[in-house]
PDB file of C-alpha atoms in Angstrom:
ATOM      1  CA  VAL L   1      21.980  -9.543  -4.494  1.00 72.00           C
ATOM      2  CA  VAL L   2      19.024  -9.210  -6.811  1.00 87.00           C
ATOM      3  CA  HIS L   3      16.120 -11.520  -5.973  1.00 90.00           C
ATOM      4  CA  SER L   4      13.814 -12.983  -8.638  1.00 88.00           C
ATOM      5  CA  SER L   5      10.582 -12.979  -6.609  1.00 89.00           C
ATOM      6  CA  THR L   6       9.098 -11.299  -3.558  1.00 87.00           C
ATOM      7  CA  ALA L   7       8.269 -14.832  -2.352  1.00 85.00           C
ATOM      8  CA  GLU L   8      11.964 -15.041  -1.381  1.00 87.00           C
ATOM      9  CA  LEU L   9      11.335 -12.257   1.146  1.00 88.00           C
ATOM     10  CA  GLY L  10       9.504 -12.473   4.438  1.00 80.00           C
ATOM     11  CA  LEU L  11       6.399 -10.487   5.295  1.00 81.00           C
ATOM     12  CA  GLU L  12       7.297  -9.623   8.890  1.00 82.00           C
ATOM     13  CA  GLY L  13       5.638  -6.531  10.279  1.00 83.00           C
ATOM     14  CA  ALA L  14       4.041  -4.395   7.604  1.00 90.00           C
ATOM     15  CA  PRO L  15       6.303  -4.641   4.565  1.00 94.00           C
ATOM     16  CA  LEU L  16       6.347  -1.865   1.985  1.00 96.00           C
ATOM     17  CA  PHE L  17       7.186  -2.862  -1.565  1.00 97.00           C
ATOM     18  CA  LEU L  18       7.806  -0.214  -4.206  1.00 97.00           C
ATOM     19  CA  CYS L  19       6.994  -1.616  -7.642  1.00 97.00           C
ATOM     20  CA  LEU L  20       8.036   0.040 -10.907  1.00 96.00           C
ATOM     21  CA  ASP L  21       6.080  -0.573 -14.118  1.00 96.00           C
ATOM     22  CA  GLU L  22       8.573  -0.439 -16.994  1.00 90.00           C
ATOM     23  CA  LEU L  23      10.475   2.604 -15.771  1.00 92.00           C
ATOM     24  CA  GLU L  24      12.971   3.415 -18.531  1.00 89.00           C
ATOM     25  CA  ASP L  25      15.301   6.139 -17.230  1.00 90.00           C
ATOM     26  CA  PRO L  26      18.274   4.805 -15.212  1.00 89.00           C
ATOM     27  CA  GLN L  27      18.586   8.116 -13.361  1.00 91.00           C
ATOM     28  CA  ASN L  28      14.916   7.994 -12.320  1.00 91.00           C
ATOM     29  CA  PHE L  29      15.504   4.401 -11.212  1.00 91.00           C
ATOM     30  CA  GLY L  30      18.463   5.467  -9.076  1.00 92.00           C
ATOM     31  CA  ALA L  31      16.561   8.397  -7.554  1.00 93.00           C
ATOM     32  CA  ILE L  32      13.682   6.053  -6.709  1.00 93.00           C
ATOM     33  CA  VAL L  33      16.073   3.601  -5.058  1.00 93.00           C
ATOM     34  CA  ARG L  34      17.432   6.458  -2.940  1.00 93.00           C
ATOM     35  CA  SER L  35      13.920   7.484  -1.831  1.00 95.00           C
ATOM     36  CA  ALA L  36      12.947   3.853  -1.170  1.00 94.00           C
ATOM     37  CA  VAL L  37      15.930   3.381   1.134  1.00 94.00           C
ATOM     38  CA  ALA L  38      15.338   6.757   2.831  1.00 93.00           C
ATOM     39  CA  PHE L  39      11.714   5.843   3.568  1.00 94.00           C
ATOM     40  CA  SER L  40      12.502   2.240   4.620  1.00 91.00           C
ATOM     41  CA  ALA L  41      10.838   0.373   1.764  1.00 94.00           C
ATOM     42  CA  SER L  42      11.244  -3.381   2.177  1.00 94.00           C
ATOM     43  CA  ALA L  43      12.128  -3.908  -1.496  1.00 94.00           C
ATOM     44  CA  ILE L  44      12.083  -2.350  -4.954  1.00 96.00           C
ATOM     45  CA  VAL L  45      10.377  -4.601  -7.516  1.00 96.00           C
ATOM     46  CA  TRP L  46      10.657  -4.153 -11.285  1.00 94.00           C
ATOM     47  CA  PRO L  47      10.139  -6.281 -14.415  1.00 94.00           C
ATOM     48  CA  ALA L  48      13.077  -7.773 -16.281  1.00 90.00           C
ATOM     49  CA  HIS L  49      11.929  -6.525 -19.690  1.00 89.00           C
ATOM     50  CA  HIS L  50      11.321  -2.984 -20.946  1.00 86.00           C
ATOM     51  CA  SER L  51      12.871  -1.444 -17.826  1.00 85.00           C
ATOM     52  CA  ALA L  52      15.944   0.578 -16.977  1.00 83.00           C
ATOM     53  CA  PRO L  53      18.924  -1.658 -16.268  1.00 77.00           C
ATOM     54  CA  LEU L  54      21.027  -1.597 -13.148  1.00 80.00           C
ATOM     55  CA  SER L  55      23.709   0.578 -14.716  1.00 81.00           C
ATOM     56  CA  ALA L  56      26.431   2.983 -13.654  1.00 80.00           C
ATOM     57  CA  ALA L  57      23.900   5.829 -14.088  1.00 83.00           C
ATOM     58  CA  THR L  58      21.482   4.061 -11.720  1.00 83.00           C
ATOM     59  CA  PHE L  59      24.217   3.607  -9.128  1.00 75.00           C
ATOM     60  CA  ARG L  60      25.315   7.264  -9.417  1.00 80.00           C
ATOM     61  CA  ALA L  61      21.753   8.587  -9.153  1.00 81.00           C
ATOM     62  CA  SER L  62      21.127   6.478  -6.035  1.00 78.00           C
ATOM     63  CA  ALA L  63      24.125   8.203  -4.400  1.00 80.00           C
ATOM     64  CA  GLY L  64      25.143   4.952  -2.710  1.00 76.00           C
ATOM     65  CA  ALA L  65      21.657   3.972  -1.536  1.00 82.00           C
ATOM     66  CA  ILE L  66      21.553   0.994  -3.901  1.00 84.00           C
ATOM     67  CA  GLU L  67      24.037  -0.744  -1.586  1.00 84.00           C
ATOM     68  CA  HIS L  68      21.335  -0.701   1.129  1.00 84.00           C
ATOM     69  CA  ALA L  69      18.346  -1.634  -1.035  1.00 88.00           C
ATOM     70  CA  THR L  70      16.644  -4.978  -1.440  1.00 90.00           C
ATOM     71  CA  LEU L  71      16.138  -5.430  -5.182  1.00 92.00           C
ATOM     72  CA  VAL L  72      13.678  -7.826  -6.830  1.00 94.00           C
ATOM     73  CA  ARG L  73      13.758  -8.168 -10.633  1.00 94.00           C
ATOM     74  CA  VAL L  74      10.755 -10.232 -11.740  1.00 95.00           C
ATOM     75  CA  PRO L  75       9.774 -11.873 -15.048  1.00 95.00           C
ATOM     76  CA  ALA L  76       6.329 -10.176 -15.145  1.00 95.00           C
ATOM     77  CA  LEU L  77       5.067  -7.429 -12.843  1.00 96.00           C
ATOM     78  CA  PRO L  78       1.320  -8.288 -13.045  1.00 97.00           C
ATOM     79  CA  THR L  79       2.081 -11.869 -11.987  1.00 96.00           C
ATOM     80  CA  GLU L  80       4.238 -10.660  -9.101  1.00 96.00           C
ATOM     81  CA  LEU L  81       1.511  -8.257  -7.970  1.00 97.00           C
ATOM     82  CA  ALA L  82      -0.965 -11.167  -7.947  1.00 97.00           C
ATOM     83  CA  THR L  83       1.493 -13.143  -5.795  1.00 95.00           C
ATOM     84  CA  LEU L  84       1.771 -10.239  -3.371  1.00 96.00           C
ATOM     85  CA  LYS L  85      -2.033  -9.978  -3.126  1.00 96.00           C
ATOM     86  CA  GLU L  86      -2.259 -13.736  -2.418  1.00 95.00           C
ATOM     87  CA  ARG L  87       0.182 -13.153   0.451  1.00 94.00           C
ATOM     88  CA  GLY L  88      -2.075 -10.480   1.976  1.00 94.00           C
ATOM     89  CA  VAL L  89      -0.363  -7.396   0.572  1.00 96.00           C
ATOM     90  CA  GLU L  90      -2.587  -4.536  -0.602  1.00 97.00           C
ATOM     91  CA  VAL L  91      -1.406  -3.332  -4.021  1.00 98.00           C
ATOM     92  CA  ILE L  92      -2.041   0.348  -4.750  1.00 98.00           C
ATOM     93  CA  GLY L  93      -1.261   1.742  -8.190  1.00 98.00           C
ATOM     94  CA  LEU L  94      -0.624   5.447  -8.606  1.00 96.00           C
ATOM     95  CA  ASP L  95      -2.923   6.854 -11.286  1.00 94.00           C
ATOM     96  CA  ALA L  96      -3.652  10.550 -11.878  1.00 89.00           C
ATOM     97  CA  ASP L  97      -7.289   9.731 -12.746  1.00 89.00           C
ATOM     98  CA  ALA L  98      -8.021   7.608  -9.658  1.00 93.00           C
ATOM     99  CA  LYS L  99     -11.088   8.419  -7.591  1.00 94.00           C
ATOM    100  CA  HIS L 100      -9.324   8.437  -4.212  1.00 95.00           C
ATOM    101  CA  ALA L 101      -6.255  10.358  -3.074  1.00 95.00           C
ATOM    102  CA  LEU L 102      -3.474   8.241  -1.590  1.00 97.00           C
ATOM    103  CA  ALA L 103      -3.675  10.183   1.688  1.00 95.00           C
ATOM    104  CA  ASP L 104      -7.342   9.145   2.064  1.00 96.00           C
ATOM    105  CA  LEU L 105      -6.441   5.438   2.182  1.00 96.00           C
ATOM    106  CA  ALA L 106      -5.264   3.494   5.234  1.00 94.00           C
ATOM    107  CA  LEU L 107      -1.648   2.562   4.519  1.00 96.00           C
ATOM    108  CA  GLU L 108      -0.618   0.823   7.737  1.00 92.00           C
ATOM    109  CA  GLY L 109      -0.716  -2.851   6.677  1.00 93.00           C
ATOM    110  CA  PRO L 110       1.387  -4.862   4.225  1.00 95.00           C
ATOM    111  CA  LEU L 111       1.538  -2.682   1.120  1.00 97.00           C
ATOM    112  CA  ALA L 112       2.889  -2.402  -2.393  1.00 97.00           C
ATOM    113  CA  ILE L 113       2.905   0.967  -4.157  1.00 98.00           C
ATOM    114  CA  VAL L 114       3.095   0.752  -7.961  1.00 98.00           C
ATOM    115  CA  VAL L 115       4.573   3.624  -9.983  1.00 96.00           C
ATOM    116  CA  GLY L 116       4.065   3.796 -13.747  1.00 94.00           C
ATOM    117  CA  SER L 117       6.602   4.490 -16.445  1.00 88.00           C
ATOM    118  CA  GLU L 118       7.604   7.904 -17.680  1.00 82.00           C
ATOM    119  CA  GLY L 119       5.033   9.202 -20.120  1.00 82.00           C
ATOM    120  CA  LYS L 120       2.797   6.120 -20.192  1.00 87.00           C
ATOM    121  CA  GLY L 121       1.939   5.542 -16.549  1.00 90.00           C
ATOM    122  CA  LEU L 122       0.604   2.148 -15.491  1.00 95.00           C
ATOM    123  CA  ARG L 123      -0.059  -0.432 -18.173  1.00 95.00           C
ATOM    124  CA  LYS L 124      -3.577  -1.924 -18.305  1.00 96.00           C
ATOM    125  CA  PRO L 125      -2.580  -5.392 -16.967  1.00 97.00           C
ATOM    126  CA  VAL L 126      -0.733  -3.735 -14.086  1.00 97.00           C
ATOM    127  CA  LYS L 127      -3.753  -1.551 -13.249  1.00 97.00           C
ATOM    128  CA  GLN L 128      -5.944  -4.664 -13.295  1.00 97.00           C
ATOM    129  CA  ALA L 129      -3.536  -6.438 -10.920  1.00 97.00           C
ATOM    130  CA  CYS L 130      -3.807  -3.640  -8.348  1.00 97.00           C
ATOM    131  CA  THR L 131      -6.157  -3.866  -5.379  1.00 96.00           C
ATOM    132  CA  ARG L 132      -6.875  -0.138  -5.712  1.00 97.00           C
ATOM    133  CA  LEU L 133      -5.760   2.919  -7.625  1.00 97.00           C
ATOM    134  CA  ALA L 134      -4.928   6.212  -5.922  1.00 97.00           C
ATOM    135  CA  ARG L 135      -3.866   9.647  -7.064  1.00 94.00           C
ATOM    136  CA  LEU L 136      -1.543  12.228  -5.641  1.00 93.00           C
ATOM    137  CA  PRO L 137      -3.534  15.451  -5.259  1.00 85.00           C
ATOM    138  CA  MET L 138      -2.145  18.263  -7.389  1.00 80.00           C
ATOM    139  CA  SER L 139      -3.142  21.146  -9.589  1.00 74.00           C
ATOM    140  CA  ARG L 140      -5.152  20.055 -12.616  1.00 72.00           C
ATOM    141  CA  SER L 141      -2.891  22.178 -14.833  1.00 69.00           C
ATOM    142  CA  ILE L 142      -0.237  19.468 -14.397  1.00 72.00           C
ATOM    143  CA  GLY L 143      -1.331  15.976 -15.432  1.00 67.00           C
ATOM    144  CA  SER L 144       1.407  13.960 -13.776  1.00 71.00           C
ATOM    145  CA  LEU L 145       4.716  14.069 -11.937  1.00 81.00           C
ATOM    146  CA  ASN L 146       8.137  12.658 -12.715  1.00 86.00           C
ATOM    147  CA  ALA L 147       8.126   8.989 -11.666  1.00 92.00           C
ATOM    148  CA  SER L 148      10.841   9.491  -9.047  1.00 92.00           C
ATOM    149  CA  VAL L 149       8.985  12.457  -7.533  1.00 93.00           C
ATOM    150  CA  ALA L 150       5.684  10.541  -7.440  1.00 94.00           C
ATOM    151  CA  ALA L 151       7.433   7.586  -5.790  1.00 96.00           C
ATOM    152  CA  ALA L 152       9.018   9.813  -3.144  1.00 96.00           C
ATOM    153  CA  ILE L 153       5.710  11.531  -2.327  1.00 95.00           C
ATOM    154  CA  ALA L 154       3.899   8.176  -2.053  1.00 97.00           C
ATOM    155  CA  LEU L 155       6.640   6.737   0.173  1.00 97.00           C
ATOM    156  CA  TYR L 156       6.480   9.820   2.378  1.00 96.00           C
ATOM    157  CA  GLU L 157       2.694   9.446   2.773  1.00 96.00           C
ATOM    158  CA  VAL L 158       3.068   5.807   3.832  1.00 96.00           C
ATOM    159  CA  THR L 159       5.769   6.797   6.335  1.00 95.00           C
ATOM    160  CA  ARG L 160       3.627   9.682   7.640  1.00 94.00           C
ATOM    161  CA  GLN L 161       0.679   7.367   8.291  1.00 94.00           C
ATOM    162  CA  ARG L 162       2.810   4.666   9.880  1.00 92.00           C
ATOM    163  CA  ARG L 163       4.810   6.813  12.302  1.00 86.00           C
ATOM    164  CA  PRO L 164       3.727   6.799  15.940  1.00 68.00           C
ATOM    165  CA  SER L 165       1.566   9.698  16.971  1.00 61.00           C
ATOM    166  CA  GLU L 166       3.622  12.569  18.317  1.00 54.00           C
ATOM    167  CA  THR L 167       0.805  13.897  20.526  1.00 41.00           C
TER     168      THR L 167
END
């Protein structure tokens, strides 16, 4: 089942939405779905236009995880991000030039992480729809990461912050 809005989903607990801004590669899409399921994301949200389709390549790259994912294909991502913010969800866009590192932010509450497209990153209207922008700390000799890698690292950081203390 592919939903058409996050409004169709509840906000119990501290939901974690992973939003994709015009991701074009079906294999990246599938790898992201696999990471989202592995790190217990509530849903994967992506725009209907200018995005990788749900294809055989996406299913293969997810290695079966797509069967366990909640998928939300929306008409316009900036509008959906605004809806999430109205519902009390903090929307954090990943941007290599952001002032703050993702690990420096509190990620315990209702949250949406937004990953940009391959090569272009986040579009301007998507950046404007975010509550905050955050970067993944890395060597300055590399400007950005593959979208599926960035998504997995961000999901891991959220999971790390949300897990009960082991001390």
